[in-house]
Short mmCIF file of C-alpha atoms in Angstrom, two decimals:
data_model
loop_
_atom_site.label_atom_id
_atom_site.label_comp_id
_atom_site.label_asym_id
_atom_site.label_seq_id
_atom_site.Cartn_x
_atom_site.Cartn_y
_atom_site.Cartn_z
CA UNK K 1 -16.86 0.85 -11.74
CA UNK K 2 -19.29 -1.00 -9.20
CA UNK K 3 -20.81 1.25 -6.65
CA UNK K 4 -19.16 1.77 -3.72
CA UNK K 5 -15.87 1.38 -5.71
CA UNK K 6 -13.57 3.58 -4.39
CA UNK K 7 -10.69 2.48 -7.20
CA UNK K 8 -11.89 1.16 -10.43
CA UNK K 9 -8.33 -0.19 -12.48
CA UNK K 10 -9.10 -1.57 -16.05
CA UNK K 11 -7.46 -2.54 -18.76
CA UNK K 12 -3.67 -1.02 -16.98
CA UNK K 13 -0.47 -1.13 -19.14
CA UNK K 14 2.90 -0.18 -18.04
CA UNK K 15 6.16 0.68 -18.95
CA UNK K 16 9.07 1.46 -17.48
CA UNK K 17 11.23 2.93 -20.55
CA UNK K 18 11.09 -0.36 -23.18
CA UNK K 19 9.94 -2.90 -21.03
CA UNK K 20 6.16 -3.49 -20.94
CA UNK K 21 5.58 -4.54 -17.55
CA UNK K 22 1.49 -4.51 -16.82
CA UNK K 23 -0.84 -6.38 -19.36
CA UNK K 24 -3.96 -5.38 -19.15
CA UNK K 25 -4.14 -5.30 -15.47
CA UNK K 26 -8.22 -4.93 -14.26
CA UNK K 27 -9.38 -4.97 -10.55
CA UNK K 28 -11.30 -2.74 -8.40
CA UNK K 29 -11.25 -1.63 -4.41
CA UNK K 30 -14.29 -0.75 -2.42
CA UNK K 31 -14.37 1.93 -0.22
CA UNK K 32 -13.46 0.57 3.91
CA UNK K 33 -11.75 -2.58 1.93
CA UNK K 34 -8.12 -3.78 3.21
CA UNK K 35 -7.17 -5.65 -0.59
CA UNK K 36 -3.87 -7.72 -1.13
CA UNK K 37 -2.00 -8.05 -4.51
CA UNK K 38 -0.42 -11.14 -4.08
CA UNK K 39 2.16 -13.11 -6.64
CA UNK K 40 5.46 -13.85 -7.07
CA UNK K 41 8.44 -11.63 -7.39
CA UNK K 42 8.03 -9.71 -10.69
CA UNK K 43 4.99 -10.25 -10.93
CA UNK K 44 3.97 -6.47 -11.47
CA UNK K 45 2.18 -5.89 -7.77
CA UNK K 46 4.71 -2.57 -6.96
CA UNK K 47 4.37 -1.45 -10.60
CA UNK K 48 0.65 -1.43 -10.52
CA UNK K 49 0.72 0.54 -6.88
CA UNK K 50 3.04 2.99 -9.00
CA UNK K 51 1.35 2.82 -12.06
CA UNK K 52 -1.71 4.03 -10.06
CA UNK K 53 0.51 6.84 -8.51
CA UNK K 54 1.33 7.74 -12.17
CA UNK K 55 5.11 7.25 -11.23
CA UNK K 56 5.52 5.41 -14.21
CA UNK K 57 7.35 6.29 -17.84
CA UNK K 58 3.82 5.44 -19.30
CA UNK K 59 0.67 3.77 -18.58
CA UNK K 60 -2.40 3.80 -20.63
CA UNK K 61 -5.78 2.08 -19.16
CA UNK K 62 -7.67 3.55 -16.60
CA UNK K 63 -7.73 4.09 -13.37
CA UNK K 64 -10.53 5.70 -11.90
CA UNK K 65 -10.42 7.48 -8.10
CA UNK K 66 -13.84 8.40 -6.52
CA UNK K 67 -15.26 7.81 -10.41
CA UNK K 68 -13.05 10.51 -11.68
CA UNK K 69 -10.23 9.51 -14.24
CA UNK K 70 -6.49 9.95 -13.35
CA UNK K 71 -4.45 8.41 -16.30
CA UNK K 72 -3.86 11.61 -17.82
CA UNK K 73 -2.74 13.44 -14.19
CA UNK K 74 0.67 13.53 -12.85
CA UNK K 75 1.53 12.46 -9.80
CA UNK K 76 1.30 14.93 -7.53
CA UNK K 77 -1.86 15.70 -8.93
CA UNK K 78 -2.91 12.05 -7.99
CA UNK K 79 -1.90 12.72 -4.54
CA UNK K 80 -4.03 15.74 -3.68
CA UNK K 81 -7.53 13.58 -5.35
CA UNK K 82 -5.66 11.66 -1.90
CA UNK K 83 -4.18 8.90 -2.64
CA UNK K 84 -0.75 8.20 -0.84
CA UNK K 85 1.58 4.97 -1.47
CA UNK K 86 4.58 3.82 1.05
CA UNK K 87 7.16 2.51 -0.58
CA UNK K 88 8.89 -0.71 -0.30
CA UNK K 89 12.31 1.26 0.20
CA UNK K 90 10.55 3.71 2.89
CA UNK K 91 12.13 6.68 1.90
CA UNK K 92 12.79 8.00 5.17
CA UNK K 93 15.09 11.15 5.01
CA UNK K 94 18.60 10.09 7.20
CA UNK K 95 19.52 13.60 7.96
CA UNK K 96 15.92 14.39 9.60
CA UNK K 97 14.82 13.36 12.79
CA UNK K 98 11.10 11.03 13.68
CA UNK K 99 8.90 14.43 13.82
CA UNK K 100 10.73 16.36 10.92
CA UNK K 101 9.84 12.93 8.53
CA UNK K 102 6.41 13.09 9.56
CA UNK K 103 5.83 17.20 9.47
CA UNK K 104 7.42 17.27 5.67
CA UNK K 105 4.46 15.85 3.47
CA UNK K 106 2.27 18.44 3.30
CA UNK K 107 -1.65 18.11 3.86
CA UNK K 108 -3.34 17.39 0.66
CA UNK K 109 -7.37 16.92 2.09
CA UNK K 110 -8.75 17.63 5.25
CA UNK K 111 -9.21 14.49 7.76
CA UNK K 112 -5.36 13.68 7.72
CA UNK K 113 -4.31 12.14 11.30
CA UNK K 114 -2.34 14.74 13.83
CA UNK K 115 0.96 13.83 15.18
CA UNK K 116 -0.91 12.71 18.75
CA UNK K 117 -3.35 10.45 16.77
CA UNK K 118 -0.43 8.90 15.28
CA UNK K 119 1.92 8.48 18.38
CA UNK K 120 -1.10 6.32 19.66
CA UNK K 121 -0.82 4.04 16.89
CA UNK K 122 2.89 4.04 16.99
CA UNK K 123 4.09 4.46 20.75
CA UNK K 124 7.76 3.84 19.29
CA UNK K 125 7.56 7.01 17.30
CA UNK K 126 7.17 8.98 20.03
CA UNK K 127 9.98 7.69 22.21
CA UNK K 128 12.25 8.26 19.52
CA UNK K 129 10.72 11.93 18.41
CA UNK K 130 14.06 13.40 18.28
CA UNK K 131 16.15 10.72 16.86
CA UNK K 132 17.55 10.26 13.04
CA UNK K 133 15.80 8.30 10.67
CA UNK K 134 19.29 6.25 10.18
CA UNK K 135 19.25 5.66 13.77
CA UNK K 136 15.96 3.60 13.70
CA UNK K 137 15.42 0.22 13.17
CA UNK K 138 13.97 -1.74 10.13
CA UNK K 139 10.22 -1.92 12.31
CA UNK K 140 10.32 1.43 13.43
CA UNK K 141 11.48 2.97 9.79
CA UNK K 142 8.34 0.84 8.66
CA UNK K 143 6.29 2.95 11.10
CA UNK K 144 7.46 6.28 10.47
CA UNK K 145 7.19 5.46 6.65
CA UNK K 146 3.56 4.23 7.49
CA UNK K 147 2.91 7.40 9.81
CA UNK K 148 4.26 9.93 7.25
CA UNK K 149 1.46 9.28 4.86
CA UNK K 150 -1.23 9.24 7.55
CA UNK K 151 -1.19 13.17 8.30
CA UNK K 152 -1.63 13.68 4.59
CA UNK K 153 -5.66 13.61 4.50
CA UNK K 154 -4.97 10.63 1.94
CA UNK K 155 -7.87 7.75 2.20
CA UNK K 156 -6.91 5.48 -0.28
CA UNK K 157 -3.32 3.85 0.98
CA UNK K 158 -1.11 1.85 -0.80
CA UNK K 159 1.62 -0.27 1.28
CA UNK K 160 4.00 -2.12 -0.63
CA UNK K 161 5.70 -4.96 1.74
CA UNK K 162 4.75 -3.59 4.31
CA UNK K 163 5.90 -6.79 6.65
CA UNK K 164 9.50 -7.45 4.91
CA UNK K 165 12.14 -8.31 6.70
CA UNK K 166 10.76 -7.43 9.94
CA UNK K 167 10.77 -8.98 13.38
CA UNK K 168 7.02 -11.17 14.09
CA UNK K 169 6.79 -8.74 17.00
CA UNK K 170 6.29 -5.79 14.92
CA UNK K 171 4.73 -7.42 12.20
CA UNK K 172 1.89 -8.37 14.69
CA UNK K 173 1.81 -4.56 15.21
CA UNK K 174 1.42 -3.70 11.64
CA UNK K 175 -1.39 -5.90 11.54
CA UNK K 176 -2.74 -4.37 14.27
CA UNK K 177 -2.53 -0.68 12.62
CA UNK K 178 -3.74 -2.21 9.78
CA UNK K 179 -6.65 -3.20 11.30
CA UNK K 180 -7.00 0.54 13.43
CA UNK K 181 -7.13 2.49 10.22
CA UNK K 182 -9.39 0.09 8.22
CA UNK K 183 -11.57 1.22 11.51
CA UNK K 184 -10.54 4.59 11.06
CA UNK K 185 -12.32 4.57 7.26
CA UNK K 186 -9.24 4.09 5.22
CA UNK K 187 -9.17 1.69 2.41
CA UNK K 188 -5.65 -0.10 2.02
CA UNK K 189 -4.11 -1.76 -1.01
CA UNK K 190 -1.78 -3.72 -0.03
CA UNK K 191 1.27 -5.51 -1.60
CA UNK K 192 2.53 -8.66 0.48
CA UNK K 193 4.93 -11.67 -0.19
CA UNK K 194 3.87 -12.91 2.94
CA UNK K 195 0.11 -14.67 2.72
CA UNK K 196 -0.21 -15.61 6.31
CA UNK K 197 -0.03 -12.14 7.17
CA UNK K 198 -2.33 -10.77 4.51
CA UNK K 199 -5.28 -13.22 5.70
CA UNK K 200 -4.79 -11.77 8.98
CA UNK K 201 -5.86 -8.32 7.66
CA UNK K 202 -7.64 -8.50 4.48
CA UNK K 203 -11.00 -9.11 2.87
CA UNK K 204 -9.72 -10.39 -0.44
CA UNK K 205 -6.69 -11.04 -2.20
CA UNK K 206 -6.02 -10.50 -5.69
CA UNK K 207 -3.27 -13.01 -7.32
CA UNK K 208 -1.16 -11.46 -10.38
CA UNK K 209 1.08 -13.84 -12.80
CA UNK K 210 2.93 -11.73 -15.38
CA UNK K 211 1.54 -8.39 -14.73
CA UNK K 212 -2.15 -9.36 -14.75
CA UNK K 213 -4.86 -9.98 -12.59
CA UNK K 214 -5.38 -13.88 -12.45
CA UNK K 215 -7.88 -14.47 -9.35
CA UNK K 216 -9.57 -13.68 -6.65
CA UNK K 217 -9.82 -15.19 -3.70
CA UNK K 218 -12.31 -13.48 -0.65
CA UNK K 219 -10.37 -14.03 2.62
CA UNK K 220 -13.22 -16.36 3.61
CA UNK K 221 -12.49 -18.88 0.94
CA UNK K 222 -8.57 -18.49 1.39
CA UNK K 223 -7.97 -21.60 3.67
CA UNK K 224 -9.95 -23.83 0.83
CA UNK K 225 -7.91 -22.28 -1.97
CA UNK K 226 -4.54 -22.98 -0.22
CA UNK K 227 -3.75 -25.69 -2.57
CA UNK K 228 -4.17 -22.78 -5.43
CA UNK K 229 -2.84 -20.20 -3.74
CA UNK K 230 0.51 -22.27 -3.39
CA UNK K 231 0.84 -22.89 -6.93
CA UNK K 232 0.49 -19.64 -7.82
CA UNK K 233 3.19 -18.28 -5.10
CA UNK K 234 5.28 -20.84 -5.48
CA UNK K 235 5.48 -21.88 -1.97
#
């Protein structure tokens, strides 16, 4: 692992059941770093957030948190090193209302975010303190879902599509958090369809084809590796 590597991911199979999904998967994540897997739909970018989670059927490689080794740790046990991911599906819990979905992970490390520090990121969440998570839009789930994870004490966070399907309004305003908690001393791995939104927020971008790590492209160098960066998306 370089130093200053936060996350150091080499060599990363995974399965889920028969079907072999990461091949040998290899990149790392510096601590402070916002980093984007980028690629094309099955190309193994949520599988490698999950595989790092350990909420896979198997994974053998390594993945290495703060230089200490996790493959052989479950996942809850992954959580408390603090690591959190937010899912592509959210996971918000219908029945509870805004400040029940954030109160219900517990704290796993000291430096988590309290509901005020929060409420500043996401006005919204405030507003709607009281109302059920079925009762909030697609933007606002994605901020709760976002929120959730910050009062955890996690500082490694993985978002997986972070931006999908949501208005430019509030996608602006994920960037924006983004950006806040990147300031905040977070480091972000981040899973994105949408390129024009990673550049906004990231300092490099990692491409996967076929459940492996094919480039790397620093944000810097993005606009003259468009051409590239097309053929590899597919766009």
């Amino acid at each position: 692992m370089p130093d200053g590597a936060m996350l150091g991911v080499r060599d990363l199979h995974s399965w889920y059941g028969e079907s072999h999904i990461l091949h040998g998967t290899s990149f790392d994540v510096a601590r402070g770093e916002v980093v984007t897997l980028l690629g094309r739909n099955g190309a193994g970018k949520t599988t490698t957030l999950k595989s790092i989670m350990g909420m896979v059927t198997q994974r053998k490689g390594s993945v290495k948190f703060d230089a200490a080794e996790t493959i052989g740790l479950a996942s809850n046990q992954i959580a408390k090193l603090g690591i959190a991911i937010c899912p592509e599906e959210r996971g918000i819990f219908a029945s509870l209302d805004v400040e029940e979905n954030l109160l219900l992970p517990p704290q796993v490390k000291a430096g988590g975010l309290s509901l005020q520090q929060i409420f500043e990121l996401f006005p919204n969440l405030k507003e709607r303190l009281h109302s059920q998570g079925t009762k909030l839009s697609g933007g606002e789930q994605q901020m709760l879902a976002i929120g959730r994870i910050l009062r955890t004490g996690a500082h490694l966070l993985m978002l997986d599509e972070p931006t999908e399907g949501l208005a430019p309004v509030i996608v602006q305003q994920i960037g924006r958090t983004i950006a806040a908690l990147k300031q905040k001393g977070f480091t972000i791995l981040l899973v994105e369809q949408n390129f024009r939104f990673a550049a906004t927020v990231a300092d490099r971008h990692y491409v996967m084809e076929r459940g492996k790590i094919v480039d790397m492209i620093p944000n810097a160098d993005l606009a003259a590796n468009m051409n590239k960066l097309h053929e590899y998306l597919g766009v």
